[in-house]
XYZ file of C-alpha atoms in Angstrom:
586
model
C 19.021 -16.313 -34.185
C 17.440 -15.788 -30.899
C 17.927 -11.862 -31.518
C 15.888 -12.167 -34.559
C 13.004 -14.661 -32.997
C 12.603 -12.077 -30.198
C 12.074 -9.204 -32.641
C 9.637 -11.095 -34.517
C 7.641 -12.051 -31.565
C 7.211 -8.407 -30.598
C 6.451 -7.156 -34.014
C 3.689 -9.871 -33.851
C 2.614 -8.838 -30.351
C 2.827 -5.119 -31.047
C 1.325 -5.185 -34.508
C -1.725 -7.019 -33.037
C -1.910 -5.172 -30.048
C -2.149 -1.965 -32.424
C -4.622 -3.551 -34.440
C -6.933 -4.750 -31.712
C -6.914 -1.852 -29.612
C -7.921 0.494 -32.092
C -11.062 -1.162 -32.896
C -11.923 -1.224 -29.341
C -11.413 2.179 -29.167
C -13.304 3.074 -32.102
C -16.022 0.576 -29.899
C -15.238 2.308 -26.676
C -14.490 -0.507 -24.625
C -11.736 -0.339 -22.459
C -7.441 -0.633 -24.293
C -6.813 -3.035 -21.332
C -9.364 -5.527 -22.667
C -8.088 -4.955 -26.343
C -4.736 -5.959 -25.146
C -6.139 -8.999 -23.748
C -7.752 -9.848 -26.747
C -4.657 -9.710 -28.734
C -2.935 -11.752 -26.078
C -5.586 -14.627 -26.691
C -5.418 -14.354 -30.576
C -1.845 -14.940 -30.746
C -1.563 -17.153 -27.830
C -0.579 -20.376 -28.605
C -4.380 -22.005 -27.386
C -5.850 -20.418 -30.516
C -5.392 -22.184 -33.738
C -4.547 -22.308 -36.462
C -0.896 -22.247 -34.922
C 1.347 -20.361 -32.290
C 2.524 -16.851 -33.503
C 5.037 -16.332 -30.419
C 8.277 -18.504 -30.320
C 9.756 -17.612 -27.186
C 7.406 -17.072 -24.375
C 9.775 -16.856 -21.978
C 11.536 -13.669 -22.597
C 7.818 -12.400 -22.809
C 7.126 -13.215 -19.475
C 10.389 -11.863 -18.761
C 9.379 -8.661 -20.245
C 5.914 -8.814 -18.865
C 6.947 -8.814 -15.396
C 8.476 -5.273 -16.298
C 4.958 -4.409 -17.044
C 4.287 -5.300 -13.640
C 6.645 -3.205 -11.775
C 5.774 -0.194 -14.154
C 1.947 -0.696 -13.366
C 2.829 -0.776 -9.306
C 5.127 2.033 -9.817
C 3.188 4.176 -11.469
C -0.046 3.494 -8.913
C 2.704 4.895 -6.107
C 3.123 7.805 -7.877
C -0.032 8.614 -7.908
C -0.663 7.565 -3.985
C -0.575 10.665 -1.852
C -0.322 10.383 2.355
C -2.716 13.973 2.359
C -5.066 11.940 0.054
C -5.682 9.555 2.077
C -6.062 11.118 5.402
C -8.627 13.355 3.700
C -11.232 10.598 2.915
C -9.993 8.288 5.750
C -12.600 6.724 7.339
C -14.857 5.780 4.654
C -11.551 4.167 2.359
C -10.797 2.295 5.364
C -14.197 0.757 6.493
C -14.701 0.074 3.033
C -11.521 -1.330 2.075
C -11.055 -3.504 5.172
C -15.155 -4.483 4.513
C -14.708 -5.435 1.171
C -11.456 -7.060 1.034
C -12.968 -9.519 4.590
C -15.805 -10.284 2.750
C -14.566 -11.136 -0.689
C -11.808 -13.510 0.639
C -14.711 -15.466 2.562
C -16.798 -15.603 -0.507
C -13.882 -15.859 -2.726
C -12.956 -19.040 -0.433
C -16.402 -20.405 0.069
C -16.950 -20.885 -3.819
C -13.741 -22.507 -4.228
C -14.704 -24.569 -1.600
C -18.291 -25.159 -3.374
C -16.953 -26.304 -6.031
C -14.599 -28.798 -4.417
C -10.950 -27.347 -5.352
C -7.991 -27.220 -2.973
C -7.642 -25.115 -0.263
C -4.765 -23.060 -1.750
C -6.859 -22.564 -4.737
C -9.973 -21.453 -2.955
C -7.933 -19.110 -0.741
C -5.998 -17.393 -3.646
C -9.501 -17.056 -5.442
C -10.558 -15.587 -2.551
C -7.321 -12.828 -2.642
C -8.316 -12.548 -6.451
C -11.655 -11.723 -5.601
C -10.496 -9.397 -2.662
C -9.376 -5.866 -5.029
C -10.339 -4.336 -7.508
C -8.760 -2.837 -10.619
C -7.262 1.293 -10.257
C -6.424 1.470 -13.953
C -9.673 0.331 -14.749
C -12.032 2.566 -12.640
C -9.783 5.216 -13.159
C -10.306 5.358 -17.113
C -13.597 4.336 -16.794
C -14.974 7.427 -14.733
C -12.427 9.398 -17.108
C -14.092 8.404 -19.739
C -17.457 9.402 -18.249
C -15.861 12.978 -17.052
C -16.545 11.986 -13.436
C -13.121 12.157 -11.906
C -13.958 15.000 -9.481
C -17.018 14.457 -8.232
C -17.153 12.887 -4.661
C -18.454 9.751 -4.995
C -14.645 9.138 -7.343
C -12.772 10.675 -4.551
C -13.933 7.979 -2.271
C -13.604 5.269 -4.716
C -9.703 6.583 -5.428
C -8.991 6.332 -1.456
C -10.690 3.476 -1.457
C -8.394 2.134 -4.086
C -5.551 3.642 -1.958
C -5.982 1.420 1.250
C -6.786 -1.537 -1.045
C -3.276 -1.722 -2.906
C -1.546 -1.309 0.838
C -3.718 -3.926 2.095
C -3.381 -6.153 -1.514
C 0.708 -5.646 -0.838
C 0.021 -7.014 3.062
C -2.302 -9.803 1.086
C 0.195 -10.858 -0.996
C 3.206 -10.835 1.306
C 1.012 -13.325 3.307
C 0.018 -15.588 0.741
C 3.800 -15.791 -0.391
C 4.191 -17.313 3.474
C 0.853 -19.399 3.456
C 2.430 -20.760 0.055
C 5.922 -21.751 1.427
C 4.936 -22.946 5.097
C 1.658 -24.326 3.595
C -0.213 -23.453 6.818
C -0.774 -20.232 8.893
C -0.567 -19.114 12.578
C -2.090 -16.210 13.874
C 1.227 -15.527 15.449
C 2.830 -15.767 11.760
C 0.663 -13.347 10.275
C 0.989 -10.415 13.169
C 4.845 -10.810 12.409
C 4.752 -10.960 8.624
C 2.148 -7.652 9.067
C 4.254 -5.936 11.649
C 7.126 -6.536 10.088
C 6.044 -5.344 6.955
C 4.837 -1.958 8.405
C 7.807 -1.348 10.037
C 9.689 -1.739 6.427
C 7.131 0.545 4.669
C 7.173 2.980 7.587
C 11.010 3.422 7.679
C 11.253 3.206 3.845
C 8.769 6.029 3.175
C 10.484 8.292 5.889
C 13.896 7.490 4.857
C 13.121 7.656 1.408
C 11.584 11.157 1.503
C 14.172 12.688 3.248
C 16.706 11.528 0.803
C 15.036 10.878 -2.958
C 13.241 14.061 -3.149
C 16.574 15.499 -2.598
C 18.312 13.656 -4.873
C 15.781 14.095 -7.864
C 16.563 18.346 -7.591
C 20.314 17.850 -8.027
C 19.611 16.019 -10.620
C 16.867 18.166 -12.439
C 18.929 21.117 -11.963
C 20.809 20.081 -15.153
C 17.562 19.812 -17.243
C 18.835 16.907 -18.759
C 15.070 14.945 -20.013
C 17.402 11.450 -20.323
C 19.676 12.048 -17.030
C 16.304 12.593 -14.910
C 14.547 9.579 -16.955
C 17.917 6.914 -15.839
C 17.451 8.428 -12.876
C 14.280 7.533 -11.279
C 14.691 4.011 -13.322
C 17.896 3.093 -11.360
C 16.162 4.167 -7.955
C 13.050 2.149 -9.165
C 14.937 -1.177 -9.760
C 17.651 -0.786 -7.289
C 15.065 -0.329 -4.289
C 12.852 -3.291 -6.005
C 16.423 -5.225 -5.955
C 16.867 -4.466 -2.272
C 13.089 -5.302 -1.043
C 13.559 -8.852 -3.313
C 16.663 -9.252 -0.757
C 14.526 -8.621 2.039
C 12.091 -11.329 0.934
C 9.667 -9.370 -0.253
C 7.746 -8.671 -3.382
C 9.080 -6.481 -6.051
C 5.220 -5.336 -6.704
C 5.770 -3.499 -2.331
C 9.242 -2.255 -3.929
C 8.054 -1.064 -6.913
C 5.080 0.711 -5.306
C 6.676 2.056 -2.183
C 9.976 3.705 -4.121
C 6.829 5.311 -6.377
C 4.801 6.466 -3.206
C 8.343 8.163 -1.733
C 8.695 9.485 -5.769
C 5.497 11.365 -5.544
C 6.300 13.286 -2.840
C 9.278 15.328 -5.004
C 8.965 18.618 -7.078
C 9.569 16.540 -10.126
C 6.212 14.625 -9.621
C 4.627 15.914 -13.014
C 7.884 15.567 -15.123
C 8.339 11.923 -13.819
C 5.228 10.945 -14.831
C 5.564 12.310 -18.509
C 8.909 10.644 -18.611
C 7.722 7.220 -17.624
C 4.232 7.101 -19.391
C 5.357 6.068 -22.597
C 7.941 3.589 -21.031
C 5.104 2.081 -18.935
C 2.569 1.903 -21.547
C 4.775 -0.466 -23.037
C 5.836 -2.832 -20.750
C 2.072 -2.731 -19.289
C 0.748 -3.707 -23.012
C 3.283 -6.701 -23.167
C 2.119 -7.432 -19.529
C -1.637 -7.659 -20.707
C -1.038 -9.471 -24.006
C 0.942 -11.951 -21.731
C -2.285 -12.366 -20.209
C -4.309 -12.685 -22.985
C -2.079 -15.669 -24.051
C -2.701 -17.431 -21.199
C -6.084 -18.385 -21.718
C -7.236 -21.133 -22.853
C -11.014 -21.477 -25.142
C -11.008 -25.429 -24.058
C -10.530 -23.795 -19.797
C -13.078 -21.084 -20.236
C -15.711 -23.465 -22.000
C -14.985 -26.618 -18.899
C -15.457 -23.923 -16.171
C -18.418 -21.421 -17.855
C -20.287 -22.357 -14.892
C -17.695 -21.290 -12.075
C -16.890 -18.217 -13.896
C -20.718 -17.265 -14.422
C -20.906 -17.665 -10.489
C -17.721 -15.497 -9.726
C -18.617 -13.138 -11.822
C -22.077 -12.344 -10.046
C -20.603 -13.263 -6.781
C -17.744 -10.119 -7.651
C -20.360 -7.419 -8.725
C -23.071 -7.840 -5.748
C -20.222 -8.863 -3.366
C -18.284 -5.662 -3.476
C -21.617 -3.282 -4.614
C -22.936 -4.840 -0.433
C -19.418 -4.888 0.780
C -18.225 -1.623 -0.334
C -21.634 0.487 -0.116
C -22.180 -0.332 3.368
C -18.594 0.645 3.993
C -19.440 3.576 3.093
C -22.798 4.131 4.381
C -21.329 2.893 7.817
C -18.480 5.754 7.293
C -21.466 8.343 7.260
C -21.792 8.802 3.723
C -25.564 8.928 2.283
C -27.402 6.050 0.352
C -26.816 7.316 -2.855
C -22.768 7.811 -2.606
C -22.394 4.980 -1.015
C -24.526 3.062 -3.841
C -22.386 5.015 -6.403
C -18.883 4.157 -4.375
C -19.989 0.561 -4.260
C -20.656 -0.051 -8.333
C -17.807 1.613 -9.253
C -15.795 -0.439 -7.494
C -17.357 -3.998 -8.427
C -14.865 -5.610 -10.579
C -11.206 -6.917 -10.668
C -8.017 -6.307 -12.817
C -4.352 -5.900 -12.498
C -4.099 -6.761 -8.848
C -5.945 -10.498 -9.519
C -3.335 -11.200 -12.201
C -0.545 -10.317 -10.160
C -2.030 -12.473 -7.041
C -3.075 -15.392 -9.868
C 0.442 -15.262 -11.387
C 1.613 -15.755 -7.853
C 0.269 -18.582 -7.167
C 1.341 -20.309 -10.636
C 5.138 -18.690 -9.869
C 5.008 -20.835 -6.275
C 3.322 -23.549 -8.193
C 0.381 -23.953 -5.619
C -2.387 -22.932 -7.384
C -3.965 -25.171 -10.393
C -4.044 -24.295 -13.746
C -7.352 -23.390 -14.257
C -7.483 -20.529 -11.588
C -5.380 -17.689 -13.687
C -7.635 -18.113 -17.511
C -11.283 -18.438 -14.733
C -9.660 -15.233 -12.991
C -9.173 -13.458 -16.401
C -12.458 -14.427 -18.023
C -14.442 -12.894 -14.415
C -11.835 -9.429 -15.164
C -13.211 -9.454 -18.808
C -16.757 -9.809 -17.631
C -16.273 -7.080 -14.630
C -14.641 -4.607 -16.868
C -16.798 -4.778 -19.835
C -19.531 -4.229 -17.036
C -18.045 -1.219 -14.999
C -18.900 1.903 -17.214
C -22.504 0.264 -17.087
C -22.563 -0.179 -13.604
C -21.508 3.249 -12.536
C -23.672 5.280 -15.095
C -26.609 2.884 -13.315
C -25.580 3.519 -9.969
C -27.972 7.083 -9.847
C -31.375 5.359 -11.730
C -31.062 2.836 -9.286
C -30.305 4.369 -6.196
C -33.713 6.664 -7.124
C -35.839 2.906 -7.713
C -34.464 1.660 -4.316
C -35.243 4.887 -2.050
C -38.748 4.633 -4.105
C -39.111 0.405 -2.931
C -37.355 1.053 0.872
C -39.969 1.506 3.182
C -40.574 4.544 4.834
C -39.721 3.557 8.687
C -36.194 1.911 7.031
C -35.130 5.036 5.620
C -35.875 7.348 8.574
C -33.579 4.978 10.453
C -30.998 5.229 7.827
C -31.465 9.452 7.767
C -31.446 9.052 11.184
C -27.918 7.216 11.572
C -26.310 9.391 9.311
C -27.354 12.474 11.311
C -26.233 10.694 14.671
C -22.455 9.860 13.108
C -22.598 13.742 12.329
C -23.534 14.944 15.616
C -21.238 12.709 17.740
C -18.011 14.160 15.600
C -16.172 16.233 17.905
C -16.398 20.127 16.858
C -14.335 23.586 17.376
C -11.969 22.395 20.478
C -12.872 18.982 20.798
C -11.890 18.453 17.021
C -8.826 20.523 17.729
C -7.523 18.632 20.893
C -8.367 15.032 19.001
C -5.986 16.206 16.030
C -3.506 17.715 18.202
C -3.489 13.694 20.013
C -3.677 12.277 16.547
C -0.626 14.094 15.993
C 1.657 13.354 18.666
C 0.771 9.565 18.784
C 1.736 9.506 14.756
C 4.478 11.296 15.345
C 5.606 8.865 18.639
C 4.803 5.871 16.441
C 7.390 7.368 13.384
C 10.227 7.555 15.742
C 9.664 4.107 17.445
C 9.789 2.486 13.909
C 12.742 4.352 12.998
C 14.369 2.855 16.097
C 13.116 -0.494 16.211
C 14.297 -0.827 12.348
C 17.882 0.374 13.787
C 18.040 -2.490 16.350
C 16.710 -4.914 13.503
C 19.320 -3.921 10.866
C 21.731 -4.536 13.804
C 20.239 -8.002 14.534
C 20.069 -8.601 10.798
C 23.804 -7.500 10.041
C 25.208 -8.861 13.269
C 27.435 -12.001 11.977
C 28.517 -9.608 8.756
C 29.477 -6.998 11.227
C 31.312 -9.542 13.893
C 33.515 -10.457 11.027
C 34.759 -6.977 10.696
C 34.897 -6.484 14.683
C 37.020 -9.853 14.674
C 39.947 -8.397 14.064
C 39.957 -5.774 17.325
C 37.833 -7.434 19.325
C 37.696 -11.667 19.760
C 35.156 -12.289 22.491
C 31.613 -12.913 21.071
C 29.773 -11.278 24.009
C 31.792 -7.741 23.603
C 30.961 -8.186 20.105
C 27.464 -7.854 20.339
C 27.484 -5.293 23.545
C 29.550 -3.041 20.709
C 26.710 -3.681 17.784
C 23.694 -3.046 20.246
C 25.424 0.010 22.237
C 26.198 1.217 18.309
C 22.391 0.943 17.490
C 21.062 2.916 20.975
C 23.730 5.561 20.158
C 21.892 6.038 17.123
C 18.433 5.719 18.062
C 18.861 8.291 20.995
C 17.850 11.550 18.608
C 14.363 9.405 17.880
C 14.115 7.763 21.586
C 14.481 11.474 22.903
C 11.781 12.984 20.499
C 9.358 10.088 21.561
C 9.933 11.210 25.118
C 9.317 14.885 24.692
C 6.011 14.276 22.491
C 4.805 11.639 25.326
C 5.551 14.391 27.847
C 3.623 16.585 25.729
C 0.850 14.366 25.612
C 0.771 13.398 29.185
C 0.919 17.325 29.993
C -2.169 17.407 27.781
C -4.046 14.224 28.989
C -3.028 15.852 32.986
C -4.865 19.147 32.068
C -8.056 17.111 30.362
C -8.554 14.453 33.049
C -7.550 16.262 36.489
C -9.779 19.033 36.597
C -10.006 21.381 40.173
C -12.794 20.144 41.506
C -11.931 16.661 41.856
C -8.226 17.250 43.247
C -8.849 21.002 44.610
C -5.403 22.162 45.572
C -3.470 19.422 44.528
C -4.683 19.851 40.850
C -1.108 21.058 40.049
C 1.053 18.474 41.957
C -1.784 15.231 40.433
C -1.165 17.133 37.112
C 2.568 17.070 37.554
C 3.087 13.857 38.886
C 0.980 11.940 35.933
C 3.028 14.685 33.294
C 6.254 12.986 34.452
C 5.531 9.304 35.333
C 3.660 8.450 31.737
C 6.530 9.106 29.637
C 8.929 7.046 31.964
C 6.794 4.567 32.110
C 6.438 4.541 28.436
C 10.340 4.821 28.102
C 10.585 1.503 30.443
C 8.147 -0.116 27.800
C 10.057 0.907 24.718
C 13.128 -0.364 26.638
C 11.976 -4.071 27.395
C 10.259 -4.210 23.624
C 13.518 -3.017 22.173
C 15.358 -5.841 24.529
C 12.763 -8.606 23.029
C 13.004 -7.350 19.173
C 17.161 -7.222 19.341
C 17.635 -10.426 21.126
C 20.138 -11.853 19.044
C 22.369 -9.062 19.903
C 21.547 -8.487 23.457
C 24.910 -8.364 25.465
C 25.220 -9.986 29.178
C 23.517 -7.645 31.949
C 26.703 -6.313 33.474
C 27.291 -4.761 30.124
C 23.788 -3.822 29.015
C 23.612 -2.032 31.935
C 27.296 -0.036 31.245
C 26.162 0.479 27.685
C 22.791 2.183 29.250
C 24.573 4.735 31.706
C 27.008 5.187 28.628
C 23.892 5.930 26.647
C 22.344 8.480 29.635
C 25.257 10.278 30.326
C 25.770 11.081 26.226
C 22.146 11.941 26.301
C 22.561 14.315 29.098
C 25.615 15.979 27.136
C 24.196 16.182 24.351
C 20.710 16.602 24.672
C 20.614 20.121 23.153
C 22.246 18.951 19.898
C 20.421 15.937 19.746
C 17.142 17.508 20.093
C 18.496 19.706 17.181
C 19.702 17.370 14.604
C 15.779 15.547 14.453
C 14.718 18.895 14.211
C 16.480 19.461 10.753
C 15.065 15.705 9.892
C 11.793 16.408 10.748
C 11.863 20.021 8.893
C 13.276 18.389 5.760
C 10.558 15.918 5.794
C 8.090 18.210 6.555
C 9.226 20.627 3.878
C 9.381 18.075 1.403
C 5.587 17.067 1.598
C 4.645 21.109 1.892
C 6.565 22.059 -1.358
C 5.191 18.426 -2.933
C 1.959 19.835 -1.601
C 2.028 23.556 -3.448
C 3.525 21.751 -6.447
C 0.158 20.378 -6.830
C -2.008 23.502 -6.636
């Protein structure tokens, strides 16, 4: 019987769902509202009586529709995306998201709820929706222009920042306080996993995706990518965190393989599915009775939401050096809220923290936002032209005048060439430090599973753990050596910028020497005593941490050549995988 109820429920949901969304296409309002729409019609709030039976397989289902959603936003992240509009998506984001979780909190607070409620309104409040912005300036044939390019890498640095958000609200939830101490942990720890799982990840899936195009098999390539998508959501669940970082970080490592445009053919339809159950789940959430008791709150978010993030997000990217009229355009296009807020909202009702009333308030305010957004960024050029009419003049020569200034102070010809070359090395230092500090952590992590094996040879606790943490520096030498040679390559270049000839005369070349060879030691020493902190658990007595280190030294000195030469192939596979990604996309 419970076959039979389940089939029923989705012909209802689907049927609907048709039925709705059609009209609101015909209407051209947004599909994502339609869905919502049908969600609340056959929800079991809206009378005459309840067309679903078994709501909990639809959840079930629905949180598919999230992991599609997420996984299908990492696809479409790019890394050379990003660093091309940078600045401006980061000011903004990090702007915006500040500001919105104040106000978000400060309402909440207004209006007398809990803490936990006004702080996940505030997180609600804090991103807005890609899928919606992105069909919306679709829609209006505005996808290319600059002012969307800014709003996508705006978007970009908002759903890294939203995972951060919602890994810390997860913690806030469970301890049911927060220490500054906690959330520089649960943040560093988390970009430590992302780092080592994008670099890992697109030295081996990328790979792994051409075998398994090369027998043109549609289905095989479809299985596939879903296995790697549920498997690495499985593993980051393990790790304790959310399957929304999984399922967006195996798509972000996806996107960077030949098969990009393939993949996403293959999983639209699939998606579309799961993300209209995942909508309509929504829709049946709400309750007429809710929306009607808290009008007034929602009336207040709702205008709270558009000015909030057209301020917040505008002067992001005015302050980024963008002119009045982009930023004005950046900063309506991104005032409302969508998939993200559900996700947070559901979170809160999973961990049972947040009150009933917050998920139907933070749907109503995503039906007002999105019904608004088309509106908001065809008005964004009338009104930019009323405003520079209304600013006075001495305002706006300021304002001219600050956007020149940010232009001239950017460094040009060698300057610009010597900060990227710096830019460079430190990414490339701070990539091979995460690799090894996630080495030493898996060791830490894996430590008791690993003595049990070790048991067997080896009895004494101490040696144990002198084996596991002289195993983990035997592996981390190829990355400990590359960070050396691109600090000595960086110190070479700081010694030639800072000690010029007339300040040292003939000792230029000795100063220069001396600082070329005593910054990357020092640095080493660093890396050594942070490694000793992170991989305490495992850190053997002294007489043998020091053995294990001239161990270490003298196979460095051995093997240095080889070493040096099996990152090289690592860091030409990676390298080659993002250039071919890249020419895939011309």
């Amino acid at each position: 019987m419970h076959a039979i109820s389940f089939i029923q429920d989705l012909a209802v949901i689907m049927l609907v769902a048709g039925v709705v969304t059609i009209l609101f296409h015909r209407f051209k309002q947004p599909v994502v509202l339609g869905y919502i729409v049908a969600g609340f019609i056959i929800g079991p709030h809206t009378p005459p009586f309840g067309l679903i039976h078994d709501e909990d397989t639809i959840k079930t289902l629905a949180e598919l529709g999230v992991i599609f959603l997420m996984f299908c936003l990492g696809l479409e992240f790019s890394l050379r995306k990003l660093f091309k509009v940078g600045a401006t998506a980061f000011i903004a984001a990090f702007l915006e998201i500040v500001l919105m979780i104040w106000i978000g909190f400060e309402i909440g607070r207004w209006f007398g709820w809990s803490t936990m409620d006004s702080l996940f309104l505030g997180a609600i409040l804090a991103i807005s929706s890609t899928t919606i912005i992105v069909k919306a300036l679709n829609d209006l044939k505005m996808k290319n222009e600059r002012f969307a390019q800014l709003i996508f890498g705006v978007l970009i640095v908002e759903d890294i920042l939203g995972i951060g958000i919602i890994a810390l609200l997860s913690g806030i939830a469970v301890s049911g306080s927060v220490s500054s101490g906690e959330v520089f942990s649960t943040v560093g720890k988390l970009s430590l996993f992302m780092i080592v799982a994008l670099v890992v990840g697109i030295l081996l899936v990328p790979r792994l995706l051409a075998y398994v195009a090369r027998f043109e098999s549609n289905e095989m390539l479809l299985i596939t990518v879903l296995g790697l998508c549920f498997g690495f959501c499985l593993l980051v669940v393990k790790l304790e965190y959310s399957m929304v970082l999984g399922a967006f970080l195996i798509g972000a490592i996806m996107a960077e393989s030949r098969q990009l445009v393939k993949i996403e053919r293959l999983i639209e339809p699939v998606r579309d599915l799961f993300s209209a159950i995942f909508f309509v789940a929504i829709g049946m959430m709400i309750d007429p009775l809710v929306l009607v008791e808290y009008a007034w709150p929602i009336v207040v978010i709702t205008i709270a939401v558009v000015l909030g993030k057209m301020l917040s997000c505008g002067m992001g990217a005015f302050i980024a050096g963008n002119d009045g009229r982009t930023s004005l355009r950046v900063g309506m296009g991104l005032s409302q809220i969508g998939e993200f807020s559900f996700i947070i909202a559901a979170l809160g009702m999973t961990l049972q923290v947040t009150s009933d009333f917050l998920y139907p308030v933070a749907v109503a305010v995503s039906a007002i936002t999105t019904l608004l957004t088309p509106y908001l960024i065809r008005g964004a050029d009338p009104l930019s032209l009323k405003l520079s009419k209304v600013v006075p003049q001495r305002l706006a020569r300021v304002l001219s005048l600050y956007g020149e200034w940010l232009r001239s102070i950017q460094p040009h010809g060698e300057g610009a060439l010597l900060a990227s070359m710096i830019r460079r090395i430190l990414l490339q230092v701070g990539v091979n430090l995460a690799l090894v500090v996630a080495i030493f952590f898996s060791g830490g992590y894996f430590a008791a599973r690993i003595g049990v094996y070790l048991g067997e040879w080896v009895s004494d606790v101490g040696q144990q753990k002198a084996m596991i943490w002289g195993a983990a520096l035997l592996l981390s030498l190829p990355f400990l050596i590359a960070a050396y040679r691109k600090l000595k390559a960086l110190s070479m270049l700081l010694a030639e910028m800072g000690v010029k000839p007339e300040m040292a005369g003939r000792h230029t070349q000795r100063v220069r020497r001396v600082i070329a060879e005593v910054i990357p030691l020092l640095s080493l020493l660093v890396i050594f005593l942070l490694l000793s902190a992170l991989s305490a658990s495992i850190l053997p007595t002294s007489e043998l941490l020091v053995l294990i280190v001239v161990v270490a030294a003298v196979v460095a000195a051995l093997l240095w050549r080889w070493l040096i030469r099996v990152h090289t192939r690592m860091q030409v596979a990676l390298l080659e995988t993002l250039e071919n990604h890249q020419e895939n996309h011309h």
